PDB file of C-alpha atoms in Angstrom:
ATOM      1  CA  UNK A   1      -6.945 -40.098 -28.516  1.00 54.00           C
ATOM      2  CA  UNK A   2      -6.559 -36.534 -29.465  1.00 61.00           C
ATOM      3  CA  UNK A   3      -4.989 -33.669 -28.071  1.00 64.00           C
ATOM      4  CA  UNK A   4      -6.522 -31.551 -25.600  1.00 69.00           C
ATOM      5  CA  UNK A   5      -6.702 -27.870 -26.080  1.00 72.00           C
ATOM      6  CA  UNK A   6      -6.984 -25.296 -23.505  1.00 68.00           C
ATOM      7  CA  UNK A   7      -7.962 -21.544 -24.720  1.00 70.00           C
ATOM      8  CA  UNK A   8      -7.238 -18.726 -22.348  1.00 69.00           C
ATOM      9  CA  UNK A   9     -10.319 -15.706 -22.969  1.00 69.00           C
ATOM     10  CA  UNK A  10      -9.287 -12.170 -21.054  1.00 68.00           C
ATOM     11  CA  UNK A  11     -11.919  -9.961 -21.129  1.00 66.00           C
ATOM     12  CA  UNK A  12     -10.666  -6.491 -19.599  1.00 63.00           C
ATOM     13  CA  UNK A  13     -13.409  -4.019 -18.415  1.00 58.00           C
ATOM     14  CA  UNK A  14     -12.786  -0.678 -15.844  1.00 58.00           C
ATOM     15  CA  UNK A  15     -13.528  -1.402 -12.191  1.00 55.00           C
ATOM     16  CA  UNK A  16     -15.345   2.143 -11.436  1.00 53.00           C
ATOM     17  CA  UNK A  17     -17.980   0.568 -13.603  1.00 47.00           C
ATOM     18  CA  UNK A  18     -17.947  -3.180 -12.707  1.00 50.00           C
ATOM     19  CA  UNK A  19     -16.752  -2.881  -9.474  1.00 45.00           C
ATOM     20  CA  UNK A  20     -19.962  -4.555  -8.060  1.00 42.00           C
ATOM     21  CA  UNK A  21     -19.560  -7.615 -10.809  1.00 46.00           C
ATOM     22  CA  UNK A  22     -19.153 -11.137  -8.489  1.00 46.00           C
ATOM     23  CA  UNK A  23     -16.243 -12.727  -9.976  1.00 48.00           C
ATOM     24  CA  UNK A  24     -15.875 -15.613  -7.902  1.00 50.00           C
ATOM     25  CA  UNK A  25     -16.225 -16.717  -4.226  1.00 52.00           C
ATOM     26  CA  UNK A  26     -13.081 -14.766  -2.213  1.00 63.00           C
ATOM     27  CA  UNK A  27     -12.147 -16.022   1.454  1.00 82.00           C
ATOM     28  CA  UNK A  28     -10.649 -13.122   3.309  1.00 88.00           C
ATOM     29  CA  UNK A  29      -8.168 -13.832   5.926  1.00 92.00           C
ATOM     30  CA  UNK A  30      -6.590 -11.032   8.461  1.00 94.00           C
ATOM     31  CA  UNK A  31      -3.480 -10.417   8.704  1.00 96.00           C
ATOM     32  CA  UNK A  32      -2.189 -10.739  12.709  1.00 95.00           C
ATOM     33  CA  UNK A  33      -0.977  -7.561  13.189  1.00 95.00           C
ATOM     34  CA  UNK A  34      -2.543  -5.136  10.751  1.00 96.00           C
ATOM     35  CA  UNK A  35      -6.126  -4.548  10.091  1.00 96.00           C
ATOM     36  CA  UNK A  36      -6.281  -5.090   6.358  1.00 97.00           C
ATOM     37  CA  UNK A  37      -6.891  -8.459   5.363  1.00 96.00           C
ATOM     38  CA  UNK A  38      -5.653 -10.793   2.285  1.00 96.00           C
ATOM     39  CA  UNK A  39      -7.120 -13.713  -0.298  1.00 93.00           C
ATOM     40  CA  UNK A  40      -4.961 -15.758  -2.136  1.00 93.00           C
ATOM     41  CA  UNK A  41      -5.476 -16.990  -5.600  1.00 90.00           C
ATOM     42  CA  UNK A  42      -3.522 -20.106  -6.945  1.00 90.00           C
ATOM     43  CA  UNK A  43      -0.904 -20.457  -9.956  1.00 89.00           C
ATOM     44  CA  UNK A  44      -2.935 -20.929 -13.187  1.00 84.00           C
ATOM     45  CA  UNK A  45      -0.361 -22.344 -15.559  1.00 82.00           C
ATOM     46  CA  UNK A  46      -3.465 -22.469 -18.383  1.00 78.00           C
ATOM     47  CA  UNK A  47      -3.896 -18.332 -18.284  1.00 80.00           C
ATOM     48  CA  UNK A  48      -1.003 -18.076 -17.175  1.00 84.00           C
ATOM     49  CA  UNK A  49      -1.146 -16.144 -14.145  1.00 88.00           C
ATOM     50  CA  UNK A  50       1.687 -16.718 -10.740  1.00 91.00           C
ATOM     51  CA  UNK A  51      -0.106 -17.579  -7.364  1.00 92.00           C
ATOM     52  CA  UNK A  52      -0.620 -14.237  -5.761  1.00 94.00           C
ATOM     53  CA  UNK A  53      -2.214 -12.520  -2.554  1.00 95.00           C
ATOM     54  CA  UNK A  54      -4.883  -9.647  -2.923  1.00 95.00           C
ATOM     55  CA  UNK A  55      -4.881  -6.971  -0.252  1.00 96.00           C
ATOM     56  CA  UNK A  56      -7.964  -5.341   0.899  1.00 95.00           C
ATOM     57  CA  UNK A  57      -8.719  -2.919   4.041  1.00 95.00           C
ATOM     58  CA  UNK A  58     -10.662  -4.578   7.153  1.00 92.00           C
ATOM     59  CA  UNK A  59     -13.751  -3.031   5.661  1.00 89.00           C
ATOM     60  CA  UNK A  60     -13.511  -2.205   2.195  1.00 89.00           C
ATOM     61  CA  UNK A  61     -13.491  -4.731  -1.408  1.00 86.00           C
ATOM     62  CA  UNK A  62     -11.205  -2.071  -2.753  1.00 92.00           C
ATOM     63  CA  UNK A  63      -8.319  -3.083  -3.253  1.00 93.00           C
ATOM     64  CA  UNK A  64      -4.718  -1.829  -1.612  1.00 95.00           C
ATOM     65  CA  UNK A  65      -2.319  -4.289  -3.387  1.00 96.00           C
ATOM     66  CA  UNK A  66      -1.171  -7.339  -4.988  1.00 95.00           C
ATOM     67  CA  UNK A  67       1.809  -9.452  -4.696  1.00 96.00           C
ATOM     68  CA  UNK A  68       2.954 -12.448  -6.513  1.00 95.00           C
ATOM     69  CA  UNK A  69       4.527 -15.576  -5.256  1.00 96.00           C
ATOM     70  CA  UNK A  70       8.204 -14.144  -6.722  1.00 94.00           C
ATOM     71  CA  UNK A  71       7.702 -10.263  -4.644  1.00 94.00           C
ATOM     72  CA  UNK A  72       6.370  -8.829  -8.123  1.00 92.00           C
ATOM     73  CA  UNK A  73       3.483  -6.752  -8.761  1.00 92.00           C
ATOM     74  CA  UNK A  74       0.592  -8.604  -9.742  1.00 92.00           C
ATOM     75  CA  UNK A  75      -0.948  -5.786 -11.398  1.00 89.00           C
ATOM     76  CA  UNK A  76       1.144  -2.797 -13.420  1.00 86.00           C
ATOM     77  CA  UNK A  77      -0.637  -0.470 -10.980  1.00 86.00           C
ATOM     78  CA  UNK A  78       1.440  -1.620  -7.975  1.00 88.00           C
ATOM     79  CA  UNK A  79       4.486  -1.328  -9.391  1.00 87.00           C
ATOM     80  CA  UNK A  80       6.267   1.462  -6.706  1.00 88.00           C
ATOM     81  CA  UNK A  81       4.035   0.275  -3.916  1.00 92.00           C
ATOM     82  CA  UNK A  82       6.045  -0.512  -0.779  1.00 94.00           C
ATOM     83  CA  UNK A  83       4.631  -3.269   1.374  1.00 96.00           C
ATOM     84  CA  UNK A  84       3.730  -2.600   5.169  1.00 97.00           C
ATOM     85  CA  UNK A  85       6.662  -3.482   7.349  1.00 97.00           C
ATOM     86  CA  UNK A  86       4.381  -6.024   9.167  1.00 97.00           C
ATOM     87  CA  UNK A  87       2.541  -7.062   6.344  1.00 98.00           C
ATOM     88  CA  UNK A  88       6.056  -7.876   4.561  1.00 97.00           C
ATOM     89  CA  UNK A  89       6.683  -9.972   7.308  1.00 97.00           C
ATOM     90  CA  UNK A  90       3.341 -12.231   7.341  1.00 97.00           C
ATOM     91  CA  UNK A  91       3.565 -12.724   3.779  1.00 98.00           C
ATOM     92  CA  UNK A  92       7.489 -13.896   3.482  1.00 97.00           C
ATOM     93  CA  UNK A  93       5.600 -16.223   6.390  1.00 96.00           C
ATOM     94  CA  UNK A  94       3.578 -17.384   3.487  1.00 96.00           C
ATOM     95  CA  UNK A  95       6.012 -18.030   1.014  1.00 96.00           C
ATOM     96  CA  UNK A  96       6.265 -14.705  -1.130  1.00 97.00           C
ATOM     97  CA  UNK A  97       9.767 -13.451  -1.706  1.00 96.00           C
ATOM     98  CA  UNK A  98       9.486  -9.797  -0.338  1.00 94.00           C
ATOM     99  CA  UNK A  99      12.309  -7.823  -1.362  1.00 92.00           C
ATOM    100  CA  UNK A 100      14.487  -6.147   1.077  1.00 92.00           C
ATOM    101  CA  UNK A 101      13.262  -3.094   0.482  1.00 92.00           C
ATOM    102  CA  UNK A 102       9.352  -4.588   0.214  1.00 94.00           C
ATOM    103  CA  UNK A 103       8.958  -2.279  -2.929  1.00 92.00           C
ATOM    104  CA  UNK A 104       7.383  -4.168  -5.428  1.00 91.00           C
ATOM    105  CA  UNK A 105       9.047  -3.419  -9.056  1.00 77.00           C
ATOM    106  CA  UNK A 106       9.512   0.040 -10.560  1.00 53.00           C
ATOM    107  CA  UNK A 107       6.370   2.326 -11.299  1.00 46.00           C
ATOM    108  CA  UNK A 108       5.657   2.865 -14.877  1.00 45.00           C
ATOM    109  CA  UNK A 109       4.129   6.465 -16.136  1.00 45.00           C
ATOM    110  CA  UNK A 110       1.293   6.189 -18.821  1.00 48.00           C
ATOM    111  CA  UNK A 111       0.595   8.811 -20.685  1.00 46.00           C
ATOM    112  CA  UNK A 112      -2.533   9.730 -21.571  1.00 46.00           C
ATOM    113  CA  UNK A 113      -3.637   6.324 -20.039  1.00 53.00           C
ATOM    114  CA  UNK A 114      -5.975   5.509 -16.998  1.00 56.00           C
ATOM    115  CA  UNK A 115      -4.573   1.673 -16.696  1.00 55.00           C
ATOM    116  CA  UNK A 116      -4.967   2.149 -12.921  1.00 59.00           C
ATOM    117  CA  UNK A 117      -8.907   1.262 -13.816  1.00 60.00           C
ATOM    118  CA  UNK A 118      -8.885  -1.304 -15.870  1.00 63.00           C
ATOM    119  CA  UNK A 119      -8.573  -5.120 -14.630  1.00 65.00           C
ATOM    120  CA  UNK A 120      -8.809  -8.773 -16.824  1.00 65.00           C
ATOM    121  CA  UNK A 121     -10.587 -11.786 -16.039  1.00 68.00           C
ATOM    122  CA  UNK A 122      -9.796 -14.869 -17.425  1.00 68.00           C
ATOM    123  CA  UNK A 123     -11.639 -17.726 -18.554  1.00 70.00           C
ATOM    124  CA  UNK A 124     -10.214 -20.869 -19.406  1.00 72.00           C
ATOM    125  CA  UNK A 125     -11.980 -23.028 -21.771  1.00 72.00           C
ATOM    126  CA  UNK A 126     -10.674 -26.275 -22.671  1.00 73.00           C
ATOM    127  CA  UNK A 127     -11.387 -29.180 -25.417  1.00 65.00           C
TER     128      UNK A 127
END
């Protein structure tokens, strides 16, 4: 009986290149009273990675936002974004903790740094 290892791999790549690369199967859901629509991805405790929603327009795969579980931003780029009014509303519905003011976190200026571009995947191999 040994002990299982689990190895977390993030490979990190910009999205104006890859942004046609299939990452895995996404179910898009609407929201009721906007026209963008949302896909939720699970907590991960192996990567480890927060449950979180993805926001996307009603018909785009580009991304708007993303929101963890706890109201922070998911990625460093949404840091500053403030959540639609509605859209707050659904997703406190759902179990994220929208702040009052549905601004997600403080922005963060890079210099000299497109970060905005770039996005992980993770892949979790274990023993």
């Amino acid at each position: 009986m040994g002990i299982e290892n689990s190895y977390a791999i993030e490979i990190s790549f910009d999205i104006n290149i890859f942004s046609e690369l299939i990452l895995e199967h996404k179910t898009y859901q609407k929201f009721q009273k906007t026209q963008n629509r949302y896909t939720y991805h699970p907590e991960d405790k192996n990567i480890p990675v927060k449950g979180h929603y993805h926001i996307y327009p009603r018909n785009s795969k580009k991304e708007i936002y993303a929101v963890n579980i706890d109201g922070t931003a998911h990625h460093k780029s949404n840091r500053g974004f403030e959540i639609p009014k509605k859209e707050a509303m659904e997703l406190k519905k759902l179990g994220v903790q929208i702040p009052d003011n549905r601004i997600l976190e403080h922005k963060e200026i890079f210099i000299n740094e497109n970060i905005e571009s770039y996005t992980s995947i993770y892949i979790i191999i274990n023993d």
